[in-house]
Coordinates of C-alpha atoms in Angstrom, one line a residue:
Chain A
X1 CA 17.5 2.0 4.7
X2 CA 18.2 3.5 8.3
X3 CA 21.7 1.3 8.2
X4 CA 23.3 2.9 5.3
X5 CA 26.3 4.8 5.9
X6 CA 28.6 7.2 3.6
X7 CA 31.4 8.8 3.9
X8 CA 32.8 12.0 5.2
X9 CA 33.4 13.6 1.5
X10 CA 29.8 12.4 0.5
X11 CA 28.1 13.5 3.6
X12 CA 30.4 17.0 3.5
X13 CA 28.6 17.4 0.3
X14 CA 25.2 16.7 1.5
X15 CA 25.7 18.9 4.2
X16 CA 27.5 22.0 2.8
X17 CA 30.3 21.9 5.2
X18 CA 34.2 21.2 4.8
X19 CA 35.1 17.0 6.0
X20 CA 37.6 19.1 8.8
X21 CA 34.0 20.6 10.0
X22 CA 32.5 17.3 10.0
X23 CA 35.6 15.4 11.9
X24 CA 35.6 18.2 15.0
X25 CA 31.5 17.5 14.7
X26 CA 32.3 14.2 15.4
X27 CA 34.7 14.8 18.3
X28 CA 31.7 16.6 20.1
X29 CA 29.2 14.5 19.5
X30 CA 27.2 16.7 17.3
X31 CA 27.0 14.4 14.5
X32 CA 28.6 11.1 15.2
X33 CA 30.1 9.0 13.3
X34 CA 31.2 4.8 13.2
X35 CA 34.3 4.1 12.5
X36 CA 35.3 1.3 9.4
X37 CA 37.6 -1.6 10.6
X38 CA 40.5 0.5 8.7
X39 CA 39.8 3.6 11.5
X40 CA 37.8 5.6 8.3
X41 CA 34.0 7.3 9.7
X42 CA 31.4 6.7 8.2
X43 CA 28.3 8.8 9.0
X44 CA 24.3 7.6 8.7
X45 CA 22.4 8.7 6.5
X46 CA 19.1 8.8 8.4
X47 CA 21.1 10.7 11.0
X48 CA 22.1 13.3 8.6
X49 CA 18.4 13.4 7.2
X50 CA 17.4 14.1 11.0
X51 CA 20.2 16.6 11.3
X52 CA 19.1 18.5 8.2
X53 CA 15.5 18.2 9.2
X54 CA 14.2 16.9 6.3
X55 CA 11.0 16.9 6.9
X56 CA 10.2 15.2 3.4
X57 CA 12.0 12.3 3.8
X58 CA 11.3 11.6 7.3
X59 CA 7.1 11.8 6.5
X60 CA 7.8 9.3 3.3
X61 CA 9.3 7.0 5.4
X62 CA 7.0 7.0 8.4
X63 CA 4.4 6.4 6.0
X64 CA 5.8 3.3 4.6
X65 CA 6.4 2.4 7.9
X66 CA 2.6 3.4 9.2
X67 CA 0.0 -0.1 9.3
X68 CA -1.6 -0.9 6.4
X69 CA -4.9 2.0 5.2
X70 CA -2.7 4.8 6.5
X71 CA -3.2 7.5 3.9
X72 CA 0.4 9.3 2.7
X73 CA -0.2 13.1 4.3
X74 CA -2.9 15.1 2.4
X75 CA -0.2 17.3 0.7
X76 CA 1.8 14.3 -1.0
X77 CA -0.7 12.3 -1.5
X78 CA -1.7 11.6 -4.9
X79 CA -4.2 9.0 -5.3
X80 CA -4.1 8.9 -9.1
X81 CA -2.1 9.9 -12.0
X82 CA -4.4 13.2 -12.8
X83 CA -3.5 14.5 -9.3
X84 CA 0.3 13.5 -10.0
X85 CA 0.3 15.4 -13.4
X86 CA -0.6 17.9 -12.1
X87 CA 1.7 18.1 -9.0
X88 CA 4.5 17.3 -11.7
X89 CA 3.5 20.4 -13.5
X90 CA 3.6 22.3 -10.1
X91 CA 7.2 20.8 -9.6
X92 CA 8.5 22.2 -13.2
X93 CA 6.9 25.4 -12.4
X94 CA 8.9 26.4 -8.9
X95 CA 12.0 24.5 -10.4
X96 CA 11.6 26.7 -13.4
X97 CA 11.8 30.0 -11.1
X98 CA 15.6 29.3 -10.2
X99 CA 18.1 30.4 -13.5
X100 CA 20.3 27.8 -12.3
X101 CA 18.3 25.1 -13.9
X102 CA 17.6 26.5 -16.9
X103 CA 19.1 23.4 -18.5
X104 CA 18.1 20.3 -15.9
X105 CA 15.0 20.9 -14.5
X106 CA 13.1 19.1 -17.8
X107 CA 15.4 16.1 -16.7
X108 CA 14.5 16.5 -13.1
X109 CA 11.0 16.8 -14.3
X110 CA 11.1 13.9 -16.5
X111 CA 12.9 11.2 -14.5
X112 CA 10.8 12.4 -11.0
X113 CA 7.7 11.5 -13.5
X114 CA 9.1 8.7 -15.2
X115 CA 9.7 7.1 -11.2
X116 CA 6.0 8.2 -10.0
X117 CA 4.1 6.9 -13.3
X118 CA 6.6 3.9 -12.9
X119 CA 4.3 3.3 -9.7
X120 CA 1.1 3.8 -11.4
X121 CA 1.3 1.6 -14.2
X122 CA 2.7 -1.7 -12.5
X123 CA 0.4 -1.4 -10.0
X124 CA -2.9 0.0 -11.3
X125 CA -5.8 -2.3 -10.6
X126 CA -3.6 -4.4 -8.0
X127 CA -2.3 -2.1 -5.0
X128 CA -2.2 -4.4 -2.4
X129 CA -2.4 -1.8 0.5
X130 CA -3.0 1.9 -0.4
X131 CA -4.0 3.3 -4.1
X132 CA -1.8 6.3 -5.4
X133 CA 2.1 7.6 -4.3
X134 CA 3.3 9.8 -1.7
X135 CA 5.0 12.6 -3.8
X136 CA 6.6 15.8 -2.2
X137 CA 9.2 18.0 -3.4
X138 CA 11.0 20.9 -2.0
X139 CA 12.6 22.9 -4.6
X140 CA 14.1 25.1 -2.6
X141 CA 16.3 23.0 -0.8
X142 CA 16.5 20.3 -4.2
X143 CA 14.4 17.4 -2.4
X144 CA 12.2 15.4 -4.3
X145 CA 10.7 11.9 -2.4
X146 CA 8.5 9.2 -3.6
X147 CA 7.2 6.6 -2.3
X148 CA 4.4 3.6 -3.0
X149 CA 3.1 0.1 -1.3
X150 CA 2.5 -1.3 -4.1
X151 CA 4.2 -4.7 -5.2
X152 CA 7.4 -3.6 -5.7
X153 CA 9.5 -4.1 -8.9
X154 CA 10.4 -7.5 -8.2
X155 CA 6.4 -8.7 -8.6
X156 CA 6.0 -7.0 -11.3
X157 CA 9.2 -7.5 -13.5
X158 CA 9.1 -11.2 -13.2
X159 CA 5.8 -11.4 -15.2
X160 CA 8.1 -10.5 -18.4
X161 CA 11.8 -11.7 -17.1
X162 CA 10.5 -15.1 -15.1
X163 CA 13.9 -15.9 -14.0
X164 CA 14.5 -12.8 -11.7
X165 CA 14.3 -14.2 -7.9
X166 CA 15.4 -11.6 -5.5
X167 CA 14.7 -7.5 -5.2
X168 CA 18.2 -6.8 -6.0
X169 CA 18.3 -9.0 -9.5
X170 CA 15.0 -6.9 -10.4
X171 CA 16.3 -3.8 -9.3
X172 CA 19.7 -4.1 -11.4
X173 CA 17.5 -5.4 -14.4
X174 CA 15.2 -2.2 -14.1
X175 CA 18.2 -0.1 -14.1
X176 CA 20.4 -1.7 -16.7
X177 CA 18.6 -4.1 -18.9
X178 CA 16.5 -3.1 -22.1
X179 CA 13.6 -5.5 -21.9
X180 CA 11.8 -6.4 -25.5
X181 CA 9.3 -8.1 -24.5
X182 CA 6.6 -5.7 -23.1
X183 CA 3.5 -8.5 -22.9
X184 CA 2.1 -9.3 -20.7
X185 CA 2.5 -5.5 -19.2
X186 CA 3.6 -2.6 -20.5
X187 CA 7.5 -2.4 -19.3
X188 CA 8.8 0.8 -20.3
X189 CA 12.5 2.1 -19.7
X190 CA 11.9 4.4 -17.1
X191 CA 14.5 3.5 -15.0
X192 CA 17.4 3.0 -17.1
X193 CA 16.5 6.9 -18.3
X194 CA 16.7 8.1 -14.8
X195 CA 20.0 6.6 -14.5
X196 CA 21.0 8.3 -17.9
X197 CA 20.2 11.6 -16.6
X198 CA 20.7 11.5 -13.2
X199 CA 24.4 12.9 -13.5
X200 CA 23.8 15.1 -16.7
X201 CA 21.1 16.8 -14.4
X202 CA 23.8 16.5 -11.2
X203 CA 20.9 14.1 -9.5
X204 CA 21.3 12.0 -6.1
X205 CA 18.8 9.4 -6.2
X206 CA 18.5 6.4 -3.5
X207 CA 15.9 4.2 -4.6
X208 CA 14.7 1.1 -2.4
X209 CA 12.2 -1.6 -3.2
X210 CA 11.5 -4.8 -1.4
X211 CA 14.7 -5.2 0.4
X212 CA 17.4 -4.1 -2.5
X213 CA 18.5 -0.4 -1.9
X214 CA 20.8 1.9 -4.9
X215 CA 22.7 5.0 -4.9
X216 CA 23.1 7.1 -8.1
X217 CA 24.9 9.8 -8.2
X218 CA 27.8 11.7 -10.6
X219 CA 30.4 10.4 -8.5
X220 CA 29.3 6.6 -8.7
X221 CA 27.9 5.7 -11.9
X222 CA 28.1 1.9 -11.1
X223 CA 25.4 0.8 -10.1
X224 CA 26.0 -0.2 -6.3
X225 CA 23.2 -2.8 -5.3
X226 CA 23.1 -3.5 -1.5
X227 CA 20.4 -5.6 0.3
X228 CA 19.1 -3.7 3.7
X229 CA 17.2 -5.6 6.2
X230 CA 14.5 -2.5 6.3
X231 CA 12.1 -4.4 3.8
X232 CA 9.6 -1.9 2.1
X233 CA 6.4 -3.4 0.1
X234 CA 6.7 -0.8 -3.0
X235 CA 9.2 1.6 -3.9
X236 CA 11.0 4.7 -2.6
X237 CA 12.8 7.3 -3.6
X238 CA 14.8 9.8 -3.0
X239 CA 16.3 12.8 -4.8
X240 CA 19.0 15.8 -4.5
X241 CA 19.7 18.0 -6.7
X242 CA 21.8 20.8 -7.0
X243 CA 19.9 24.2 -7.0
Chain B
X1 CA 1.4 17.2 -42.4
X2 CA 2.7 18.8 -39.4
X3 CA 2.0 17.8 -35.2
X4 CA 3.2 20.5 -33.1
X5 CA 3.0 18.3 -29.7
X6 CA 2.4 21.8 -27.8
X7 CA -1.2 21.2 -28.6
X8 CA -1.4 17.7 -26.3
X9 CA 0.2 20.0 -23.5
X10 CA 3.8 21.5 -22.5
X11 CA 4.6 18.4 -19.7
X12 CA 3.8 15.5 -21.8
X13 CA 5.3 12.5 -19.2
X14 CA 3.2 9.5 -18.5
X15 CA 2.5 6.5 -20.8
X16 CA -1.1 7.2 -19.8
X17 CA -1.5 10.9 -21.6
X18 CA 0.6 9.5 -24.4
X19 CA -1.3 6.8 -25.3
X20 CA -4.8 9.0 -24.6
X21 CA -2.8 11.5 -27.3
X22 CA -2.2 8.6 -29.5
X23 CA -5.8 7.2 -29.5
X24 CA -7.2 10.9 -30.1
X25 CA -4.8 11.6 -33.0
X26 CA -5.4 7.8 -34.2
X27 CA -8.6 9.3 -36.8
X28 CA -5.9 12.4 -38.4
X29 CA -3.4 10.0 -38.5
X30 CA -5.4 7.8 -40.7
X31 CA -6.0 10.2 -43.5
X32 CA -2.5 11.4 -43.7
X33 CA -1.8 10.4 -47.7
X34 CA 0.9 7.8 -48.8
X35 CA 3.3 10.7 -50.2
X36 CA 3.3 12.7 -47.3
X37 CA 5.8 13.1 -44.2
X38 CA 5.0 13.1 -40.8
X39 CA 6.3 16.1 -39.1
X40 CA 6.3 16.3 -35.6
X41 CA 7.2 19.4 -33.9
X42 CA 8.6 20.2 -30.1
X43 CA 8.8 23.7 -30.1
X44 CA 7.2 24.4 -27.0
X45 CA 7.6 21.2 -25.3
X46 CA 8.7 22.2 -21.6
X47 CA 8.9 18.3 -20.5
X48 CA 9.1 15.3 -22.3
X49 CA 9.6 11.5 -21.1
X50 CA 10.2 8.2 -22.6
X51 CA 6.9 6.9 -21.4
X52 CA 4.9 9.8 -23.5
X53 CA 7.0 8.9 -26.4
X54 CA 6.7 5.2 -26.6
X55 CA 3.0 5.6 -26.4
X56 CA 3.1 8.4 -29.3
X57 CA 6.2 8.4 -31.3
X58 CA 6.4 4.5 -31.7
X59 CA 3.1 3.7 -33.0
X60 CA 3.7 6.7 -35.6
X61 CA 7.8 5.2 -36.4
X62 CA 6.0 1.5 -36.7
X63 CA 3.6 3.2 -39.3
X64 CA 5.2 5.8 -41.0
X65 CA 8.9 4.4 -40.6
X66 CA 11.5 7.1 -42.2
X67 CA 8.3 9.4 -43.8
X68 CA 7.8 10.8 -39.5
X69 CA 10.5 13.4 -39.0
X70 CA 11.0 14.6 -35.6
X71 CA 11.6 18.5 -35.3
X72 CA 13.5 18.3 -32.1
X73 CA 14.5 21.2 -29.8
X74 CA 17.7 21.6 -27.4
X75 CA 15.3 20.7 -25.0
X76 CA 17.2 18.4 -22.7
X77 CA 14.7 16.0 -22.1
X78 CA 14.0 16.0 -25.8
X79 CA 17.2 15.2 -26.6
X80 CA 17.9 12.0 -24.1
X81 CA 14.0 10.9 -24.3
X82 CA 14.4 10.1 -27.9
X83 CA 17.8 8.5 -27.5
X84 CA 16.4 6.4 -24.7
X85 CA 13.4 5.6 -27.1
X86 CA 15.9 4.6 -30.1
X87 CA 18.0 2.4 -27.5
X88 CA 15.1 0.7 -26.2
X89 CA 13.4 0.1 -29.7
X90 CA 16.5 -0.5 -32.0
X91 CA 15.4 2.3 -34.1
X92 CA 16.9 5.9 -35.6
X93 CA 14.9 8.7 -35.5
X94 CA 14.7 10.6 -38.6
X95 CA 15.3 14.3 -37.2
X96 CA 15.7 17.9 -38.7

């Protein structure tokens, strides 16, 4: 995930500064950017992360990075879905204190849940490395990551849709497809809620498993599906919200 | 007969808690009588999810079928939860 790019309007946004702020940045090296084969920049993502200091995202990925029976910090870590209900519940509370999301913060609330318990019940009984999610959230600053190594969607979507063979068919049928068949595991439609909401709540998500990476936001409702060569094991995710 | 969901909890989110709210309710459930409707109430609901719903709101639509009556709030996650759960289940929610 560290080679995806975006572009100046996109990383303006992220970064609360004009594109004309972001082109003399460039110039003097403070935040550098590549340039497209048409002369456009084009600015990485884990260098903005590193340039806002986002502490949350930068400890979810190190984790899924660390060797295998390296616990998720102690303050994200959520070994089971009692600890993660109640860290949901701690989530609506502080998002709860801030007027302006009166009317989003149950859809924050529901589709950060929907992606954690997502994680719980493919996987429950069968982690292959670490039980439980890394789950942190600053509401302050409208950061919300999760992260799990367990076996990914692709694993455990081809149990009721056999014909899916990479992580970026699973990932588009998790997003898109409503799947009747729910034996042999229960296959809910977490996903393709999250995507409903995402710009009704004016949600960012980036969400990554096995090697298949996607960007939701207001601004692109299709759903973009690249492949990254920064293979995770589980699932990751990562959300901005206006606050 | 009425269910005010606010007494299962104010975040009701994971498929887990639902079906745990399901199983619980499963013995009331059974002596609702053949003439009666199902209301279920979400005043007071904070949070809501598909995953809760599917667990408790199916079972009771597969039952029940147009007798449950869903007393919905403007409670956004409310709202799209249950359109989700109608998508997903080709079904229509009787609401008031």
């Amino acid at each position: 995930m560290d080679d995806e790019y975006i572009s100046i309007g996109k990383a303006a946004k992220i970064l609360g500064v004009t594109p004309t702020t972001l082109r003399a940045w460039d110039k003097k090296g403070k935040l550098a950017a590549i340039r497209t084969p048409g002369g456009s920049r084009r600015f990485s993502i884990k260098k903005i992360r590193i340039f806002l200091g986002d502490s949350l995202y930068n400890q979810a990925t190190e984790w899924l990075d660390a060797p295998n029976g390296t616990l998720p910090p102690s303050d994200f870590y959520c070994p089971n879905t009692a600890v993660f209900q109640s860290r949901i519940e701690d989530l609506e509370r502080d998002l709860r204190q801030n007027p302006a999301l009166d009317a989003s913060f149950s859809l924050i609330v529901a589709a950060t849940s929907e992606i954690g318990n997502n994680s719980f019940d493919h996987n429950i009984g069968n982690w292959p490395d670490i039980r439980g999610i890394c789950f942190g959230y600053d509401a302050a600053k409208g950061q919300i990551v999760l992260a799990d190594k367990g076996q990914g969607i692709l694993k455990t979507l081809k149990r009721v849709k056999p014909s899916l063979n990479t992580d970026a068919e699973a990932l588009k049928t998790a997003f898109t497809e409503i799947l009747s068949g729910r034996a042999p595991e229960e296959r809910g439609n977490g996903l393709k809620f999250v995507r409903k909401v995402a710009p009704i709540a004016n949600m960012d998500i980036f969400f990554q498993t096995g090697n298949a990476t996607v960007e939701i936001s207001k601004e692109n409702m299709r759903l973009d599906i690249r492949e990254t060569p920064e293979y995770i094991s589980g699932c990751f995710a990562y959300i901005t919200f206006k606050n | 007969m009425n269910i005010e969901l606010k007494k299962f909890g104010t975040v009701l989110t994971s498929r887990q808690a639902g079906k745990e709210a399901s199983s619980a309710f499963a013995p009331t459930v059974n002596e609702i009588g053949d003439d009666q409707d199902i209301l279920v109430d979400f005043d007071g609901v904070t949070t809501f999810s598909p995953s809760w719903g599917d667990e408790f709101l199916r079972p009771l639509h597969e039952k029940f079928g147009n007798r449950l009556v869903l007393k919905v709030t403007d409670n956004l996650s409310v709202k799209l939860s249950l359109e989700i759960l109608e998508e997903s289940n080709g079904i229509v929610f009787r609401k008031n």
